[in-house]
Amino acid sequence: MMREDIIKEIKNVLSDVSTSKVEFLGPEIYIYTKNINKFYENDKYISSLAFSLKKKVNIRSDISELMEVEKAKSIIMKLIPEDAGVSAIYFDTAFAEVVIEALKPGLVIGKQGLTSKAIIQETKWTPTILRKPTIEGQYLQKIRGVLYKNSTERKKNYSYAAEKIFAEKHSKKDWVRFCALGAFREVGRSCILLETANSKILLDCGVNPAGNGDSYPELESMGYAITDIDAVVISHAHTDHAAFLPYLYKMGYNGPTYCTTPTRDLMVVLQFDYFFVSGKEGSEAPYSEADIYQMLKHVIPREYDEVTDITPDIRLTFHNAAHILGSASVHLHIGDGAHNLMYSADIKFGFTRLFNNLEENYPRLETLILESTYGGNNDIMPPRNIAEDRLISIINDTVKRGGNVLIPVFAVGRSQEVMLVLEEYYRRNKLQTNNVYMAGLIREVCAVHTAYPDYFKDNLKRRVLQNNSPFSSPIFKEITNKSDMEVVLAGSGNVVLATSGMMTGGYSVEMFNRMAENPKNTLIFVGWQSEGSLGRRLQDGLKEVTITDAQGKLKRVPVNIEVVTIEGFSGHCDRNQLLAYIKNLNPMPKRIYIDHGEEEKAVAFAKFVSQRFNVSCYAPKTLECLRIR
Ligand SMILES: [Zn+2]
Ligand SMILES: [Zn+2]
């Protein structure tokens, strides 16, 4: 539907209500009225608009109607019960919204939405309600602050995005192709260019954090400017999927980025981390902090299962990928159903303590792009309960012999999963220590987790909602500086969860350097280690490392620390889970492309899949382009 048709339809449905303005902001439509109460007296208007337009429609008061801010604030505070725990209120004139952050959003909404409705009727401001995290986090606060203090600029960005979405198709052709710009026959720098006769979009835009091979996606190979891209879609926050995104904005890209709300917040945290860590390691990040903020102001969040037109011929739906908080598989419905593509991104098809099972039913599916991190013949993981018992017994043995335990983890994903295990075993009196330290960004990331409990499994969600979050257990303490680190190293019986997860920098490397010589200590790997990373070299039996000692001198030390790898905690499918996922897919895709796996594994896995399922399956190389329709 074109803009003119939409406006005509709105006038038709709202023939007896006066509207002052219609705005197209990103994929949504905003209708401003001088009589907002009329919409709340009778909900037929909103429901018939949503039905006939098949778009998200927002009704807002005309700016002339909005109550003066101080007065509105005092009325709102009287309407909301005190136990809601309101922590911040922003009045956002650009969108005629009042943004209310509260510990208990349910009480701001009220029974059957009555409190929210009363706020609109009395003040004419429309509330947007955010959950306050139960763990304080400076990043989340900063992100929300930036978003709501820059709403005029955001509105301009959304309006620009809408121009692309509601544009006329300039071609009637219906071909589809994709170009592999990164993470094909490799892990890291995930990036796919998807092109149709009418659209050019990027799926993910990551870096290769392991430092082996090329660091960034092959964007120059596109043959046109980054500013020609219509939209970017981000599957999840991990550095290898999203840390290159601010660079696009640095290079002048001015279009939208679609992702879930938790992905937006987590990717900003990880981009800042990438920026700071690169600086410390002496290699500069390819963008500045300002570019990260620039990106943030262009993000259009979408929830799971929400269907959104992102260009004139591409319709996007995110599905739960059960990999990390907010992670999604990306389903694209192209050209009125001419083709359906699913980009799995990183997925977990199996038990996790954090998330519900992923989606395996789709209305239509012709092409699947599937990850293969653990697609190798020997990549079979033990059941989770065995992995958990083993982790606890190794920790307890180390505690008994007077050593410390170091677990390198990704800030997002494995750290929370391992924390949930440690917390539960501690409650069951099976963990012999109550000193679990988090070093690096882990606490900040946990704070973001507590702001989005709806994304969790029921029992975890309940605990967070009851303010009894396992992430706030007293066994978890934080290392925030060098002197905290010294205290932990001087003691014994401590468990340290530290970033980076592949020991490419940060606290995990600093702590390891100080722990390596002592055979009483244990280093436990629970997550993926890329080729070339220090983590992988230690797994492969590295005997000696060069470290910088307390005096700043380089020194060679033997690796006496016990090095253990525990499989079974991964946020990725193992080989059997990948095969089970394909088997369960409904419908079965016509062709499968394999990405996100080391060359040998990806190629062998593709061959195996094509034979086992009698389907066309291939592992393209990075820089290959393939026509899929
Ligand atoms: Zn990931
Ligand atoms: Zn990944």
Short mmCIF file of N, CA and C and ligand atoms in Angstrom, two decimals, residues 190 236 238 240-241 346 572 596, ligand 2:
data_model
loop_
_atom_site.label_atom_id
_atom_site.label_comp_id
_atom_site.label_asym_id
_atom_site.label_seq_id
_atom_site.Cartn_x
_atom_site.Cartn_y
_atom_site.Cartn_z
N SER A 190 30.40 -11.91 10.62
CA SER A 190 29.17 -12.31 9.93
C SER A 190 28.58 -11.14 9.16
N HIS A 236 21.70 -10.78 16.41
CA HIS A 236 21.94 -10.72 17.86
C HIS A 236 23.18 -9.90 18.15
N HIS A 238 26.15 -10.27 19.63
CA HIS A 238 27.56 -10.67 19.70
C HIS A 238 28.43 -9.88 18.73
N ASP A 240 30.75 -10.69 16.80
CA ASP A 240 30.97 -11.20 15.44
C ASP A 240 29.74 -11.01 14.55
N HIS A 241 28.66 -10.43 15.09
CA HIS A 241 27.46 -10.15 14.29
C HIS A 241 27.09 -8.67 14.23
N ASP A 346 23.03 -17.52 14.85
CA ASP A 346 23.50 -18.48 15.85
C ASP A 346 22.29 -19.05 16.59
N HIS A 572 25.43 -22.71 21.10
CA HIS A 572 25.25 -23.18 19.72
C HIS A 572 24.75 -24.62 19.75
N HIS A 596 29.11 -19.74 9.10
CA HIS A 596 29.51 -19.68 10.51
C HIS A 596 30.12 -21.01 10.97
ZN ZN B 2 28.39 -15.93 15.93
#
